PDB file of C-alpha atoms in Angstrom:
ATOM      1  CA  MET D   1     124.048 102.971  92.827  1.00 90.00           C
ATOM      2  CA  GLN D   2     122.713 105.545  90.354  1.00 96.00           C
ATOM      3  CA  ARG D   3     119.308 105.211  88.673  1.00 97.00           C
ATOM      4  CA  ILE D   4     118.664 106.816  85.279  1.00 97.00           C
ATOM      5  CA  ARG D   5     115.234 107.146  83.697  1.00 97.00           C
ATOM      6  CA  LEU D   6     114.949 107.235  79.920  1.00 98.00           C
ATOM      7  CA  ARG D   7     112.268 108.274  77.475  1.00 98.00           C
ATOM      8  CA  TYR D   8     112.483 106.624  74.075  1.00 98.00           C
ATOM      9  CA  THR D   9     110.456 106.322  70.881  1.00 97.00           C
ATOM     10  CA  LYS D  10     109.208 103.677  68.461  1.00 97.00           C
ATOM     11  CA  ARG D  11     108.931 105.296  65.041  1.00 96.00           C
ATOM     12  CA  GLY D  12     108.430 104.236  61.448  1.00 95.00           C
ATOM     13  CA  ARG D  13     108.946 100.541  60.742  1.00 94.00           C
ATOM     14  CA  LEU D  14     110.325 100.046  64.259  1.00 95.00           C
ATOM     15  CA  ARG D  15     106.758 100.320  65.601  1.00 95.00           C
ATOM     16  CA  PHE D  16     106.461  96.643  64.654  1.00 94.00           C
ATOM     17  CA  THR D  17     109.238  95.792  67.116  1.00 91.00           C
ATOM     18  CA  SER D  18     107.919  93.592  69.916  1.00 93.00           C
ATOM     19  CA  HIS D  19     108.768  94.394  73.511  1.00 93.00           C
ATOM     20  CA  ARG D  20     111.055  91.354  73.668  1.00 94.00           C
ATOM     21  CA  ASP D  21     112.859  92.470  70.495  1.00 95.00           C
ATOM     22  CA  PHE D  22     113.355  95.913  72.004  1.00 95.00           C
ATOM     23  CA  GLN D  23     114.744  94.389  75.207  1.00 95.00           C
ATOM     24  CA  ARG D  24     117.360  92.506  73.202  1.00 95.00           C
ATOM     25  CA  ALA D  25     118.260  95.582  71.146  1.00 96.00           C
ATOM     26  CA  PHE D  26     118.504  97.746  74.258  1.00 96.00           C
ATOM     27  CA  GLU D  27     120.748  95.292  76.107  1.00 95.00           C
ATOM     28  CA  ARG D  28     123.047  95.202  73.063  1.00 96.00           C
ATOM     29  CA  ALA D  29     123.095  99.019  73.099  1.00 97.00           C
ATOM     30  CA  LEU D  30     124.075  98.983  76.773  1.00 96.00           C
ATOM     31  CA  ARG D  31     127.052  96.768  75.952  1.00 95.00           C
ATOM     32  CA  ARG D  32     128.103  98.848  72.934  1.00 95.00           C
ATOM     33  CA  ALA D  33     127.918 102.052  74.968  1.00 95.00           C
ATOM     34  CA  GLU D  34     129.915 100.381  77.781  1.00 95.00           C
ATOM     35  CA  VAL D  35     127.360 101.417  80.371  1.00 96.00           C
ATOM     36  CA  PRO D  36     128.402 100.290  83.898  1.00 96.00           C
ATOM     37  CA  MET D  37     125.221  98.352  84.535  1.00 96.00           C
ATOM     38  CA  ALA D  38     124.189  96.845  87.851  1.00 96.00           C
ATOM     39  CA  TYR D  39     123.159  93.200  87.536  1.00 94.00           C
ATOM     40  CA  SER D  40     120.691  90.989  89.327  1.00 90.00           C
ATOM     41  CA  ALA D  41     121.911  88.186  91.584  1.00 87.00           C
ATOM     42  CA  GLY D  42     121.517  84.464  90.909  1.00 84.00           C
ATOM     43  CA  PHE D  43     122.717  81.921  88.373  1.00 87.00           C
ATOM     44  CA  THR D  44     121.667  84.001  85.339  1.00 87.00           C
ATOM     45  CA  PRO D  45     122.352  87.672  86.161  1.00 89.00           C
ATOM     46  CA  HIS D  46     120.528  90.247  84.037  1.00 90.00           C
ATOM     47  CA  PRO D  47     121.044  93.997  83.699  1.00 93.00           C
ATOM     48  CA  LYS D  48     118.830  95.890  86.113  1.00 95.00           C
ATOM     49  CA  VAL D  49     116.388  97.456  83.657  1.00 96.00           C
ATOM     50  CA  SER D  50     112.799  98.249  84.625  1.00 95.00           C
ATOM     51  CA  TYR D  51     110.408  98.622  81.682  1.00 94.00           C
ATOM     52  CA  ALA D  52     107.172 100.517  82.267  1.00 89.00           C
ATOM     53  CA  ASN D  53     103.930  99.956  80.342  1.00 91.00           C
ATOM     54  CA  ALA D  54     105.322  99.209  76.890  1.00 92.00           C
ATOM     55  CA  ALA D  55     103.168 100.044  73.868  1.00 94.00           C
ATOM     56  CA  PRO D  56     101.591  97.111  71.975  1.00 93.00           C
ATOM     57  CA  THR D  57     103.448  95.707  68.961  1.00 94.00           C
ATOM     58  CA  GLY D  58     102.467  97.567  65.805  1.00 94.00           C
ATOM     59  CA  THR D  59     101.850 100.924  67.462  1.00 96.00           C
ATOM     60  CA  GLY D  60     104.222 103.862  67.313  1.00 97.00           C
ATOM     61  CA  SER D  61     105.153 105.830  70.392  1.00 97.00           C
ATOM     62  CA  GLU D  62     106.774 109.099  71.373  1.00 98.00           C
ATOM     63  CA  ALA D  63     106.634 108.290  75.075  1.00 97.00           C
ATOM     64  CA  GLU D  64     108.073 104.967  76.225  1.00 97.00           C
ATOM     65  CA  TYR D  65     109.889 104.836  79.561  1.00 97.00           C
ATOM     66  CA  LEU D  66     112.404 102.656  81.357  1.00 97.00           C
ATOM     67  CA  GLU D  67     114.836 102.865  84.260  1.00 97.00           C
ATOM     68  CA  ILE D  68     118.367 101.494  84.518  1.00 97.00           C
ATOM     69  CA  ALA D  69     120.617 101.030  87.555  1.00 97.00           C
ATOM     70  CA  LEU D  70     124.345 101.820  87.293  1.00 97.00           C
ATOM     71  CA  THR D  71     127.268 100.822  89.480  1.00 96.00           C
ATOM     72  CA  GLN D  72     129.094 104.065  88.618  1.00 96.00           C
ATOM     73  CA  ALA D  73     127.617 107.536  88.221  1.00 95.00           C
ATOM     74  CA  ARG D  74     127.289 108.897  84.694  1.00 95.00           C
ATOM     75  CA  ASP D  75     126.088 112.178  83.243  1.00 96.00           C
ATOM     76  CA  PRO D  76     122.503 111.515  82.047  1.00 96.00           C
ATOM     77  CA  GLN D  77     122.826 113.597  78.874  1.00 96.00           C
ATOM     78  CA  LYS D  78     126.074 111.949  77.771  1.00 97.00           C
ATOM     79  CA  LEU D  79     124.571 108.557  78.547  1.00 97.00           C
ATOM     80  CA  ARG D  80     121.513 109.412  76.454  1.00 97.00           C
ATOM     81  CA  GLU D  81     123.697 110.326  73.474  1.00 97.00           C
ATOM     82  CA  LEU D  82     125.726 107.110  73.712  1.00 97.00           C
ATOM     83  CA  LEU D  83     122.643 104.906  73.930  1.00 97.00           C
ATOM     84  CA  ASP D  84     120.891 106.756  71.111  1.00 97.00           C
ATOM     85  CA  GLU D  85     123.893 106.227  68.852  1.00 97.00           C
ATOM     86  CA  SER D  86     123.903 102.518  69.728  1.00 96.00           C
ATOM     87  CA  LEU D  87     120.232 101.924  68.827  1.00 96.00           C
ATOM     88  CA  PRO D  88     118.782 101.723  65.291  1.00 96.00           C
ATOM     89  CA  PRO D  89     117.011 104.827  63.914  1.00 95.00           C
ATOM     90  CA  GLY D  90     113.408 104.751  65.065  1.00 96.00           C
ATOM     91  CA  LEU D  91     114.316 103.510  68.525  1.00 97.00           C
ATOM     92  CA  ASP D  92     115.500 106.918  69.712  1.00 97.00           C
ATOM     93  CA  VAL D  93     116.453 107.842  73.266  1.00 97.00           C
ATOM     94  CA  ILE D  94     115.217 111.411  73.521  1.00 97.00           C
ATOM     95  CA  GLU D  95     115.497 112.173  77.236  1.00 97.00           C
ATOM     96  CA  ALA D  96     117.444 110.981  80.279  1.00 97.00           C
ATOM     97  CA  VAL D  97     117.185 112.163  83.879  1.00 97.00           C
ATOM     98  CA  GLU D  98     118.656 110.923  87.131  1.00 96.00           C
ATOM     99  CA  ALA D  99     115.991 109.392  89.359  1.00 95.00           C
ATOM    100  CA  HIS D 100     115.488 111.470  92.497  1.00 93.00           C
ATOM    101  CA  THR D 101     112.003 110.164  93.286  1.00 92.00           C
ATOM    102  CA  SER D 102     110.380 106.761  93.598  1.00 88.00           C
ATOM    103  CA  GLY D 103     107.584 105.092  91.676  1.00 89.00           C
ATOM    104  CA  LEU D 104     107.999 105.925  87.989  1.00 93.00           C
ATOM    105  CA  ALA D 105     105.502 103.201  87.067  1.00 92.00           C
ATOM    106  CA  ASP D 106     103.001 104.660  89.540  1.00 93.00           C
ATOM    107  CA  ARG D 107     103.048 107.929  87.574  1.00 94.00           C
ATOM    108  CA  LEU D 108     102.008 106.240  84.326  1.00 96.00           C
ATOM    109  CA  THR D 109      98.255 106.216  84.848  1.00 95.00           C
ATOM    110  CA  ALA D 110      97.009 107.385  81.418  1.00 97.00           C
ATOM    111  CA  SER D 111      98.047 107.654  77.780  1.00 98.00           C
ATOM    112  CA  VAL D 112      97.318 110.039  74.912  1.00 98.00           C
ATOM    113  CA  TRP D 113      96.970 108.308  71.542  1.00 98.00           C
ATOM    114  CA  GLU D 114      96.532 109.492  67.975  1.00 97.00           C
ATOM    115  CA  LEU D 115      94.632 107.207  65.591  1.00 97.00           C
ATOM    116  CA  ARG D 116      94.835 107.891  61.863  1.00 96.00           C
ATOM    117  CA  LEU D 117      92.012 106.217  59.961  1.00 97.00           C
ATOM    118  CA  ASP D 118      92.824 106.298  56.251  1.00 95.00           C
ATOM    119  CA  GLY D 119      89.794 105.801  54.047  1.00 95.00           C
ATOM    120  CA  VAL D 120      87.346 107.004  56.722  1.00 96.00           C
ATOM    121  CA  ASP D 121      85.287 110.140  56.132  1.00 95.00           C
ATOM    122  CA  PRO D 122      85.691 112.579  59.069  1.00 95.00           C
ATOM    123  CA  ALA D 123      81.902 113.010  59.242  1.00 96.00           C
ATOM    124  CA  ASP D 124      81.477 109.262  59.746  1.00 97.00           C
ATOM    125  CA  ALA D 125      84.150 109.361  62.435  1.00 97.00           C
ATOM    126  CA  ASP D 126      82.338 112.245  64.162  1.00 97.00           C
ATOM    127  CA  ARG D 127      79.118 110.230  64.319  1.00 97.00           C
ATOM    128  CA  ALA D 128      80.922 107.139  65.623  1.00 98.00           C
ATOM    129  CA  VAL D 129      82.765 109.122  68.298  1.00 98.00           C
ATOM    130  CA  ALA D 130      79.511 110.754  69.411  1.00 98.00           C
ATOM    131  CA  ALA D 131      77.827 107.342  69.719  1.00 98.00           C
ATOM    132  CA  PHE D 132      80.780 105.907  71.657  1.00 98.00           C
ATOM    133  CA  THR D 133      81.042 108.777  74.133  1.00 97.00           C
ATOM    134  CA  ALA D 134      77.267 108.843  74.669  1.00 97.00           C
ATOM    135  CA  ALA D 135      77.194 105.154  75.636  1.00 97.00           C
ATOM    136  CA  ASP D 136      77.382 104.103  79.280  1.00 96.00           C
ATOM    137  CA  THR D 137      79.211 100.896  78.381  1.00 97.00           C
ATOM    138  CA  VAL D 138      80.702  99.527  75.175  1.00 97.00           C
ATOM    139  CA  GLU D 139      81.453  95.820  75.393  1.00 96.00           C
ATOM    140  CA  VAL D 140      84.240  94.457  73.212  1.00 95.00           C
ATOM    141  CA  GLN D 141      86.022  91.125  72.991  1.00 92.00           C
ATOM    142  CA  ARG D 142      89.701  90.285  72.927  1.00 90.00           C
ATOM    143  CA  LEU D 143      91.466  86.959  72.587  1.00 84.00           C
ATOM    144  CA  ALA D 144      93.440  86.357  75.808  1.00 80.00           C
ATOM    145  CA  LYS D 145      95.569  83.455  77.053  1.00 80.00           C
ATOM    146  CA  ASN D 146      92.522  81.823  78.624  1.00 83.00           C
ATOM    147  CA  GLY D 147      90.220  82.364  75.656  1.00 85.00           C
ATOM    148  CA  VAL D 148      87.999  85.194  74.482  1.00 89.00           C
ATOM    149  CA  ARG D 149      87.481  87.895  77.099  1.00 89.00           C
ATOM    150  CA  THR D 150      84.612  90.396  77.103  1.00 93.00           C
ATOM    151  CA  PHE D 151      85.061  93.741  78.850  1.00 94.00           C
ATOM    152  CA  ASP D 152      83.914  97.370  78.812  1.00 96.00           C
ATOM    153  CA  ALA D 153      86.045  99.649  76.609  1.00 96.00           C
ATOM    154  CA  ARG D 154      84.098 102.809  77.493  1.00 97.00           C
ATOM    155  CA  SER D 155      84.788 103.373  81.190  1.00 95.00           C
ATOM    156  CA  ALA D 156      88.561 103.800  80.770  1.00 96.00           C
ATOM    157  CA  VAL D 157      88.218 106.428  78.025  1.00 97.00           C
ATOM    158  CA  VAL D 158      88.594 109.949  79.423  1.00 96.00           C
ATOM    159  CA  ARG D 159      88.349 111.724  76.092  1.00 96.00           C
ATOM    160  CA  LEU D 160      87.788 110.739  72.472  1.00 98.00           C
ATOM    161  CA  GLU D 161      87.532 113.371  69.756  1.00 97.00           C
ATOM    162  CA  THR D 162      88.142 113.936  66.064  1.00 97.00           C
ATOM    163  CA  LEU D 163      90.821 116.370  64.920  1.00 94.00           C
ATOM    164  CA  PRO D 164      90.991 118.533  61.803  1.00 86.00           C
ATOM    165  CA  PRO D 165      92.528 116.790  58.753  1.00 74.00           C
ATOM    166  CA  GLN D 166      96.311 117.042  58.566  1.00 68.00           C
ATOM    167  CA  ALA D 167      97.663 119.469  56.003  1.00 60.00           C
ATOM    168  CA  ASP D 168     100.033 116.897  54.481  1.00 60.00           C
ATOM    169  CA  ARG D 169      97.256 114.391  53.695  1.00 60.00           C
ATOM    170  CA  PRO D 170      95.968 114.070  50.086  1.00 60.00           C
ATOM    171  CA  ILE D 171      92.751 116.072  49.805  1.00 64.00           C
ATOM    172  CA  ASP D 172      91.195 113.544  47.407  1.00 74.00           C
ATOM    173  CA  GLN D 173      91.399 110.697  49.948  1.00 85.00           C
ATOM    174  CA  PRO D 174      89.287 110.659  53.112  1.00 92.00           C
ATOM    175  CA  CYS D 175      91.167 110.427  56.385  1.00 95.00           C
ATOM    176  CA  ALA D 176      89.921 110.815  59.952  1.00 96.00           C
ATOM    177  CA  ILE D 177      92.235 111.642  62.854  1.00 97.00           C
ATOM    178  CA  LEU D 178      91.168 110.729  66.385  1.00 98.00           C
ATOM    179  CA  ARG D 179      92.706 111.817  69.691  1.00 97.00           C
ATOM    180  CA  LEU D 180      92.202 109.372  72.556  1.00 98.00           C
ATOM    181  CA  VAL D 181      92.980 109.787  76.255  1.00 98.00           C
ATOM    182  CA  VAL D 182      92.613 106.528  78.144  1.00 97.00           C
ATOM    183  CA  ARG D 183      93.296 105.500  81.724  1.00 96.00           C
ATOM    184  CA  HIS D 184      95.549 102.547  82.465  1.00 96.00           C
ATOM    185  CA  VAL D 185      93.158 100.063  84.061  1.00 93.00           C
ATOM    186  CA  THR D 186      92.865  96.294  84.405  1.00 90.00           C
ATOM    187  CA  PRO D 187      92.177  94.821  81.943  1.00 89.00           C
ATOM    188  CA  ALA D 188      94.057  97.366  79.847  1.00 92.00           C
ATOM    189  CA  VAL D 189      91.979  99.205  77.250  1.00 95.00           C
ATOM    190  CA  ARG D 190      94.067  99.626  74.109  1.00 95.00           C
ATOM    191  CA  PRO D 191      93.456 101.746  71.022  1.00 97.00           C
ATOM    192  CA  ASP D 192      92.390  98.665  69.054  1.00 95.00           C
ATOM    193  CA  ASP D 193      89.774  97.967  71.735  1.00 96.00           C
ATOM    194  CA  VAL D 194      88.375 101.473  71.226  1.00 97.00           C
ATOM    195  CA  LEU D 195      88.330 100.864  67.474  1.00 97.00           C
ATOM    196  CA  SER D 196      86.384  97.658  68.129  1.00 97.00           C
ATOM    197  CA  GLY D 197      84.004  99.729  70.240  1.00 97.00           C
ATOM    198  CA  LEU D 198      83.495 102.224  67.426  1.00 98.00           C
ATOM    199  CA  ARG D 199      82.670  99.352  65.120  1.00 97.00           C
ATOM    200  CA  ALA D 200      80.223  97.931  67.671  1.00 96.00           C
ATOM    201  CA  VAL D 201      78.296 101.159  68.302  1.00 97.00           C
ATOM    202  CA  ALA D 202      78.450 102.770  64.853  1.00 97.00           C
ATOM    203  CA  ASP D 203      79.686 100.143  62.383  1.00 97.00           C
ATOM    204  CA  LEU D 204      82.835 102.216  61.774  1.00 97.00           C
ATOM    205  CA  ALA D 205      85.320  99.908  60.050  1.00 94.00           C
ATOM    206  CA  PRO D 206      88.422 101.473  58.429  1.00 95.00           C
ATOM    207  CA  PRO D 207      89.308  99.782  55.117  1.00 95.00           C
ATOM    208  CA  VAL D 208      92.986  99.613  56.161  1.00 95.00           C
ATOM    209  CA  PRO D 209      94.537  99.128  59.616  1.00 94.00           C
ATOM    210  CA  ALA D 210      94.681 102.297  61.675  1.00 96.00           C
ATOM    211  CA  ALA D 211      98.038 104.004  62.206  1.00 96.00           C
ATOM    212  CA  VAL D 212      98.290 104.364  65.985  1.00 97.00           C
ATOM    213  CA  THR D 213     100.840 106.465  67.881  1.00 98.00           C
ATOM    214  CA  ARG D 214     101.178 107.101  71.600  1.00 98.00           C
ATOM    215  CA  LEU D 215     101.890 110.789  72.031  1.00 98.00           C
ATOM    216  CA  ALA D 216     102.266 110.888  75.812  1.00 97.00           C
ATOM    217  CA  GLN D 217     101.784 108.913  78.983  1.00 97.00           C
ATOM    218  CA  GLY D 218     101.937 109.979  82.586  1.00 96.00           C
ATOM    219  CA  LEU D 219      99.874 110.909  85.591  1.00 95.00           C
ATOM    220  CA  PHE D 220      96.337 112.004  84.728  1.00 94.00           C
ATOM    221  CA  ASP D 221      95.442 115.328  86.360  1.00 92.00           C
ATOM    222  CA  GLU D 222      91.765 115.134  87.331  1.00 89.00           C
ATOM    223  CA  GLU D 223      91.358 118.933  87.588  1.00 89.00           C
ATOM    224  CA  THR D 224      92.871 119.923  84.247  1.00 90.00           C
ATOM    225  CA  GLY D 225      92.281 116.719  82.284  1.00 88.00           C
ATOM    226  CA  VAL D 226      95.945 116.765  81.222  1.00 93.00           C
ATOM    227  CA  VAL D 227      98.363 113.825  81.152  1.00 96.00           C
ATOM    228  CA  THR D 228     101.438 115.205  82.912  1.00 95.00           C
ATOM    229  CA  ASP D 229     105.123 114.525  82.241  1.00 96.00           C
ATOM    230  CA  PRO D 230     106.257 111.609  84.474  1.00 96.00           C
ATOM    231  CA  LEU D 231     109.885 112.804  84.488  1.00 96.00           C
ATOM    232  CA  ALA D 232     109.041 116.308  85.694  1.00 95.00           C
ATOM    233  CA  PRO D 233     109.364 115.439  89.433  1.00 93.00           C
ATOM    234  CA  ASP D 234     112.911 114.155  88.844  1.00 94.00           C
ATOM    235  CA  ARG D 235     113.926 117.273  86.906  1.00 92.00           C
ATOM    236  CA  GLU D 236     112.434 119.492  89.608  1.00 91.00           C
ATOM    237  CA  ALA D 237     114.250 117.559  92.338  1.00 90.00           C
ATOM    238  CA  ALA D 238     117.546 117.889  90.421  1.00 85.00           C
ATOM    239  CA  GLU D 239     117.021 121.641  90.021  1.00 86.00           C
ATOM    240  CA  ALA D 240     116.245 121.990  93.728  1.00 86.00           C
ATOM    241  CA  ARG D 241     119.462 120.171  94.608  1.00 80.00           C
ATOM    242  CA  SER D 242     121.477 122.383  92.262  1.00 76.00           C
ATOM    243  CA  THR D 243     119.960 125.493  93.849  1.00 80.00           C
ATOM    244  CA  ALA D 244     120.714 124.231  97.349  1.00 77.00           C
ATOM    245  CA  ASP D 245     124.278 123.244  96.366  1.00 71.00           C
ATOM    246  CA  PRO D 246     125.739 125.616  93.713  1.00 62.00           C
ATOM    247  CA  THR D 247     128.818 123.368  93.369  1.00 61.00           C
ATOM    248  CA  ALA D 248     126.694 120.392  92.273  1.00 56.00           C
ATOM    249  CA  ALA D 249     127.180 121.166  88.573  1.00 50.00           C
ATOM    250  CA  ALA D 250     130.952 121.113  89.017  1.00 48.00           C
ATOM    251  CA  LYS D 251     130.693 117.744  90.757  1.00 54.00           C
ATOM    252  CA  ALA D 252     128.524 116.202  88.032  1.00 56.00           C
ATOM    253  CA  PRO D 253     129.744 112.779  86.839  1.00 67.00           C
ATOM    254  CA  ALA D 254     131.418 112.444  83.461  1.00 59.00           C
TER     255      ALA D 254
END
């Protein structure tokens, strides 16, 4: 059995796709691309697809990950192209690697987010970010299955900063851009929770909903403060195998 790990995106209007909607679209793409999927056992077999830490509905993402299990070996790059062609534009498969290591989900310990706040003056955002980062705790509330839940949105935030205005934004309209690095903890702290925290500590309330995009997710490096690429260990393992066996490329599956 071969395992392939994929990185895909949610762009444009497709950011409003729910995780369940994406699952349905992806399973249709698997059938269109005639991927030799492995299936679960039981009365209702399902394709063996492992989804890892999907972004909330309404947020864009450049770094979503999943893993599929195949009954026949396939070339990861050719498989990526077939699946990408079978998905609607916006749900784009941008990388595929063969899994040579275990624990993909264990390597997704932090995310990098960009928050675009249209209608917010950057100076006001600077003050709100300073108040948030200076606080020891920032309690926010979220409606959960069992009612309203109160939790700390500050402790999971590794970094929160404002960025220079984007060159393509109208100069006559205020717009603040925030960069957020947050650990994956329980309960999960999402970008909207951080926005609620900014409102709580500094009364920062964007006049329109924030445009939120996940730029990266992976293992958080404590020494460098960088969120590393979770597929890098698999690429490195594949390169090591190719170096050890120069004929591996010739044996690669079609």
